[in-house]
CSV table of C-alpha atoms and ligand atoms in Angstrom, one decimal:
chain,number,residue,atom,x,y,z
Z,14,MET,CA,7.3,77.0,89.6
Z,15,LYS,CA,8.5,76.2,92.7
Z,16,THR,CA,10.0,79.3,93.5
Z,17,LEU,CA,7.4,81.5,92.6
Z,18,LEU,CA,5.3,79.5,95.1
Z,19,GLN,CA,8.0,80.5,97.5
Z,20,LEU,CA,7.5,84.2,95.9
Z,21,GLN,CA,4.0,84.3,96.2
Z,22,ALA,CA,4.4,82.7,100.5
Z,23,LEU,CA,6.9,85.5,101.0
Z,24,ASP,CA,4.4,88.6,99.3
Z,25,LEU,CA,1.7,87.0,101.1
Z,26,LYS,CA,3.1,87.4,104.7
Z,27,ILE,CA,4.5,91.0,103.5
Z,28,GLU,CA,0.4,91.4,102.3
Z,29,ALA,CA,-0.8,90.5,105.8
Z,30,LEU,CA,2.1,92.4,107.8
Z,31,LYS,CA,1.3,95.1,105.5
Z,32,GLY,CA,-1.9,94.5,107.1
Z,33,ARG,CA,-1.6,95.3,110.3
Z,34,GLU,CA,0.7,97.9,109.7
Z,35,ARG,CA,-2.7,99.9,108.6
Z,36,GLU,CA,-4.3,98.5,111.0
Z,37,ILE,CA,-2.5,99.3,114.2
Z,38,PRO,CA,-2.5,103.2,113.4
Z,39,LYS,CA,-6.3,103.2,113.6
Z,40,GLN,CA,-5.9,101.4,117.0
Z,41,LYS,CA,-3.7,103.8,118.4
Z,42,GLU,CA,-6.0,107.2,117.4
Z,43,LYS,CA,-8.6,105.0,119.6
Z,44,PHE,CA,-6.2,104.6,122.6
Z,45,GLU,CA,-5.9,108.4,122.2
Z,46,ILE,CA,-9.7,109.8,121.6
Z,47,ARG,CA,-9.9,107.8,125.4
Z,48,LYS,CA,-7.3,109.9,127.2
Z,49,LYS,CA,-9.0,112.9,125.5
Z,50,ARG,CA,-12.1,111.9,126.7
Z,51,LEU,CA,-11.1,111.0,130.4
Z,52,MET,CA,-8.1,114.3,130.5
Z,53,GLU,CA,-12.1,116.1,129.3
Z,54,GLU,CA,-13.3,114.2,132.2
Z,55,LEU,CA,-10.4,115.9,135.0
Z,56,SER,CA,-10.8,119.1,133.5
Z,57,GLN,CA,-15.1,118.8,134.1
Z,58,SER,CA,-14.1,118.1,137.8
Z,59,GLU,CA,-11.4,120.4,137.8
Z,60,GLN,CA,-13.9,123.4,136.5
Z,61,ARG,CA,-16.7,122.0,139.3
Z,62,CYS,CA,-14.4,123.1,142.8
Z,63,LYS,CA,-13.9,126.6,140.0
Z,64,THR,CA,-17.3,127.8,139.6
Z,65,LEU,CA,-19.0,126.7,143.1
Z,66,THR,CA,-15.8,128.5,144.7
Z,67,VAL,CA,-16.1,131.1,142.2
Z,68,GLU,CA,-19.5,131.5,144.1
Z,69,GLN,CA,-18.6,131.4,147.5
Z,70,ARG,CA,-16.1,134.1,147.2
Z,71,GLU,CA,-19.2,136.2,145.4
Z,72,CYS,CA,-20.9,135.7,148.1
Z,73,GLU,CA,-18.6,136.7,151.1
Z,74,VAL,CA,-18.0,139.7,149.3
Z,75,ASP,CA,-21.4,140.4,148.8
Z,76,ILE,CA,-22.1,139.8,153.0
Z,77,GLN,CA,-19.0,142.0,153.1
Z,78,GLN,CA,-20.3,144.8,151.5
Z,79,LYS,CA,-24.1,144.7,152.5
Z,80,GLU,CA,-23.1,144.4,156.2
Z,81,ALA,CA,-20.8,147.7,155.7
Z,82,GLN,CA,-23.9,149.4,153.8
Z,83,ILE,CA,-25.9,148.3,157.0
Z,84,LYS,CA,-23.2,150.2,159.7
Z,85,LYS,CA,-23.2,153.4,157.4
Z,86,TYR,CA,-26.8,153.0,158.1
Z,87,ASP,CA,-26.8,152.6,161.7
Z,88,MET,CA,-24.4,155.8,161.6
Z,89,GLN,CA,-26.8,157.3,159.5
Z,90,LEU,CA,-29.7,156.6,162.0
Z,91,LEU,CA,-28.2,158.7,165.2
Z,92,GLY,CA,-28.3,162.3,162.8
Z,93,VAL,CA,-31.6,161.9,161.3
Z,94,LYS,CA,-34.8,163.8,162.6
Z,95,LYS,CA,-37.2,163.1,160.4
Z,96,ASN,CA,-39.1,159.9,161.8
Z,97,GLU,CA,-39.8,159.2,157.9
Z,98,GLU,CA,-36.3,159.1,157.2
Z,99,TYR,CA,-35.7,157.4,160.1
Z,100,GLN,CA,-38.3,154.7,159.2
Z,101,ALA,CA,-36.9,154.7,155.6
Z,102,LEU,CA,-32.9,154.2,156.9
Z,103,LEU,CA,-34.7,150.8,158.9
Z,104,HIS,CA,-36.6,149.2,156.0
Z,105,GLU,CA,-33.7,149.6,153.5
Z,106,MET,CA,-31.5,148.0,156.9
Z,107,ASP,CA,-34.2,145.4,156.9
Z,108,THR,CA,-33.6,145.0,153.5
Z,109,LEU,CA,-30.3,144.1,153.4
Z,110,LYS,CA,-30.4,142.4,157.2
Z,111,LYS,CA,-32.6,139.7,155.4
Z,112,GLN,CA,-30.7,139.4,152.0
Z,113,ASN,CA,-27.9,138.8,153.3
Z,114,SER,CA,-29.0,135.6,155.8
Z,115,LEU,CA,-30.2,134.6,151.9
Z,116,LYS,CA,-26.7,134.7,151.3
Z,117,GLU,CA,-25.1,133.8,154.5
Z,118,GLU,CA,-27.5,130.0,153.8
Z,119,ARG,CA,-26.0,129.7,150.7
Z,120,VAL,CA,-22.9,129.9,151.8
Z,121,ILE,CA,-23.4,127.1,154.2
Z,122,ALA,CA,-24.7,124.8,151.0
Z,123,LEU,CA,-21.9,126.4,148.4
Z,124,MET,CA,-18.9,125.1,151.5
Z,125,LEU,CA,-20.8,121.4,151.6
Z,126,GLU,CA,-21.2,121.7,147.5
Z,127,ILE,CA,-17.4,122.6,147.5
Z,128,ASP,CA,-16.5,119.4,150.1
Z,129,GLU,CA,-18.2,117.4,148.0
Z,130,ALA,CA,-16.7,118.3,144.0
Z,131,LYS,CA,-13.6,118.1,146.1
Z,132,ALA,CA,-13.7,115.1,146.8
Z,133,HIS,CA,-14.9,114.2,143.5
Z,134,LEU,CA,-12.0,115.5,142.3
Z,135,GLU,CA,-9.5,113.2,144.4
Z,136,GLU,CA,-11.6,110.3,143.0
Z,137,ASP,CA,-11.1,111.3,139.2
Z,138,LYS,CA,-7.7,112.4,139.3
Z,139,LYS,CA,-6.5,109.1,140.8
Z,140,ARG,CA,-9.5,107.0,138.3
Z,141,ILE,CA,-8.0,108.9,135.4
Z,142,ALA,CA,-4.0,108.4,136.3
Z,143,ALA,CA,-4.9,105.4,136.2
Z,144,GLY,CA,-6.7,104.9,132.9
Z,145,MET,CA,-4.1,107.1,131.1
Z,146,LYS,CA,-1.4,105.1,132.7
Z,147,GLU,CA,-3.7,101.9,131.1
Z,148,LEU,CA,-3.7,103.4,128.2
Z,149,ASP,CA,0.1,104.7,127.0
Z,150,ALA,CA,1.0,101.6,128.3
Z,151,GLN,CA,-1.3,99.7,126.1
Z,152,ILE,CA,0.0,103.0,123.4
Z,153,THR,CA,3.5,102.1,123.5
Z,154,LYS,CA,2.8,98.4,122.8
Z,155,VAL,CA,1.0,99.1,119.7
Z,156,ASP,CA,4.4,101.4,118.9
Z,157,GLU,CA,6.3,98.8,119.0
Z,158,GLU,CA,4.5,96.1,117.3
Z,159,LEU,CA,4.4,98.5,114.9
Z,160,ALA,CA,7.8,99.3,114.4
Z,161,ALA,CA,9.0,95.0,114.9
Z,162,THR,CA,5.9,95.0,112.0
Z,163,GLU,CA,7.7,97.3,109.4
Z,164,ALA,CA,11.4,95.9,110.9
Z,165,GLU,CA,9.3,92.1,109.4
Z,166,ARG,CA,7.6,93.4,106.6
Z,167,LYS,CA,11.9,94.9,105.1
Z,168,GLU,CA,13.6,92.2,106.1
Z,169,LEU,CA,10.9,90.0,104.0
Z,170,GLU,CA,10.1,92.7,100.7
Z,171,GLY,CA,14.7,92.3,101.1
Z,172,GLN,CA,13.9,88.4,100.5
Z,173,ARG,CA,12.3,89.2,97.2
Z,174,GLU,CA,15.0,89.9,95.2
Z,175,PRO,CA,17.4,87.1,95.0
Z,176,LEU,CA,13.8,84.5,94.0
Z,177,LEU,CA,12.9,86.7,91.1
Z,178,LYS,CA,16.2,85.9,89.4
Z,179,ASN,CA,15.4,82.4,89.7
Z,180,ILE,CA,12.1,82.4,88.9
Z,181,ASP,CA,11.0,82.7,85.1
Z,182,GLU,CA,10.4,86.5,84.0
Z,183,GLU,CA,6.6,85.0,81.3
Z,184,MET,CA,5.4,83.2,85.1
Z,185,LEU,CA,6.4,86.5,86.6
Z,186,SER,CA,5.0,88.2,84.6
Z,187,ARG,CA,2.1,86.9,84.7
Z,188,TYR,CA,1.8,86.6,88.5
Z,189,THR,CA,2.2,89.8,88.7
Z,190,ARG,CA,-0.2,90.7,87.2
Z,191,ILE,CA,-2.7,88.8,88.5
Z,192,ARG,CA,-1.5,89.5,91.9
Z,193,SER,CA,-2.3,93.9,91.3
Z,194,SER,CA,-5.7,92.9,89.1
Z,195,LYS,CA,-6.7,90.7,92.2
Z,196,LYS,CA,-5.4,92.8,94.6
Z,197,THR,CA,-5.2,90.3,97.9
Z,198,GLY,CA,-4.7,86.5,98.1
Z,199,ALA,CA,-2.9,84.2,96.4
Z,200,ALA,CA,-2.0,84.4,91.9
Z,201,VAL,CA,-0.9,80.8,92.2
Z,202,VAL,CA,-3.0,78.2,93.5
Z,203,PRO,CA,-2.7,74.4,93.4
Z,204,LEU,CA,-5.6,71.8,91.7
Z,205,ARG,CA,-7.9,70.5,94.9
Z,206,GLY,CA,-9.2,67.7,93.1
Z,207,GLU,CA,-10.3,68.5,89.6
Z,208,SER,CA,-11.1,72.4,91.0
Z,209,CYS,CA,-9.2,75.7,91.1
Z,210,SER,CA,-9.0,75.8,94.7
Z,211,GLY,CA,-9.4,79.8,94.1
Z,212,CYS,CA,-12.7,79.6,92.7
Z,213,HIS,CA,-13.9,75.9,93.2
Z,214,MET,CA,-14.3,75.6,89.6
Z,215,ARG,CA,-13.7,72.5,87.1
Z,216,VAL,CA,-10.8,72.2,85.6
Z,217,THR,CA,-10.8,70.1,82.4
Z,218,ALA,CA,-8.9,66.6,82.9
Z,219,GLN,CA,-6.8,67.6,79.5
Z,220,ILE,CA,-6.4,70.6,81.7
Z,221,ILE,CA,-5.5,69.0,85.0
Z,222,ASN,CA,-3.3,66.3,83.0
Z,223,GLU,CA,-1.1,68.9,81.0
Z,224,ILE,CA,-0.5,70.7,84.6
Z,225,MET,CA,0.5,67.2,86.4
Z,226,ALA,CA,3.2,66.4,83.3
Z,227,GLY,CA,4.7,70.1,84.7
Z,228,THR,CA,5.1,70.7,80.8
Z,229,LYS,CA,3.4,73.1,80.9
Z,230,LEU,CA,2.2,76.8,82.7
Z,231,HIS,CA,-2.3,77.2,83.1
Z,232,ALA,CA,-4.2,79.5,84.3
Z,233,CYS,CA,-7.6,79.1,86.0
Z,234,HIS,CA,-10.9,79.3,83.4
Z,235,HIS,CA,-13.2,80.7,85.1
Z,236,CYS,CA,-10.0,83.3,87.8
Z,237,GLY,CA,-7.5,83.6,85.9
Z,238,ARG,CA,-5.3,82.0,88.7
Z,239,LEU,CA,-2.3,79.7,87.5
Z,240,LEU,CA,-2.7,76.6,88.3
Z,241,TYR,CA,0.3,73.4,89.9
Z,242,HIS,CA,-0.4,70.2,91.3
Z,243,ALA,CA,0.2,69.6,95.0
Z,244,ASP,CA,1.9,66.4,94.5
Z,245,ASN,CA,5.0,68.3,92.0
Z,246,PHE,CA,5.7,70.8,94.5
Z,247,GLU,CA,5.3,68.3,98.2
Z,248,ASP,CA,7.9,70.7,100.1
Z,249,ALA,CA,6.5,73.8,98.9
Z,250,PRO,CA,4.8,76.6,101.1
Z,251,LEU,CA,1.3,75.4,101.7
Z,252,LEU,CA,-1.0,78.0,101.0
U,3,ZN,ZN1,-10.2,79.2,89.4
């Protein structure tokens, strides 16, 4: 029974470590998602600068083309004989000039917007770089914790084998059965007063006497866990 309690203490530690091993990748996944979001923010900020710069270039090309057209009309004016044609050309030129003056206003506005967007981008770059560094540090930390947890679990699993040889076969198979049916927690529990400490239900006096005498292996009638009396195993691992 004493060895069984040692085995159970080992198994509960292994169970806790396995739980941590399942938890760590989820934490890591959260950090990865936050990194991805930061990268998206950065690319949006860069995209804003790019879009504004492209619009500015398009405006400038448009202005140049219209200016060239105005010059062309200006030359044509010299050769025009009919007043109607002359007026029509003047009207065309006037329209182009008005359009250009609107475009020039837009270019000035764009220059301010681009300056602002660039300043934002610089701030974003700094903030995002710091955020990425922090997240990378956290990822390294959980990776290290996972490796340490795995190593500790394997070390503990290696300690099971020698214990198994020293446990009564029937006791071990009952223990294994209860552990696998309950999935988590203890399969062997101490009496607490006159109750099973696993399910807190009362145990009959006769069974308590037999457990105290250490003559028979008893399971709780309510929850099926194996019972022992703590006084019999003073140096047993505490549960
Ligand atoms: Zn019970």
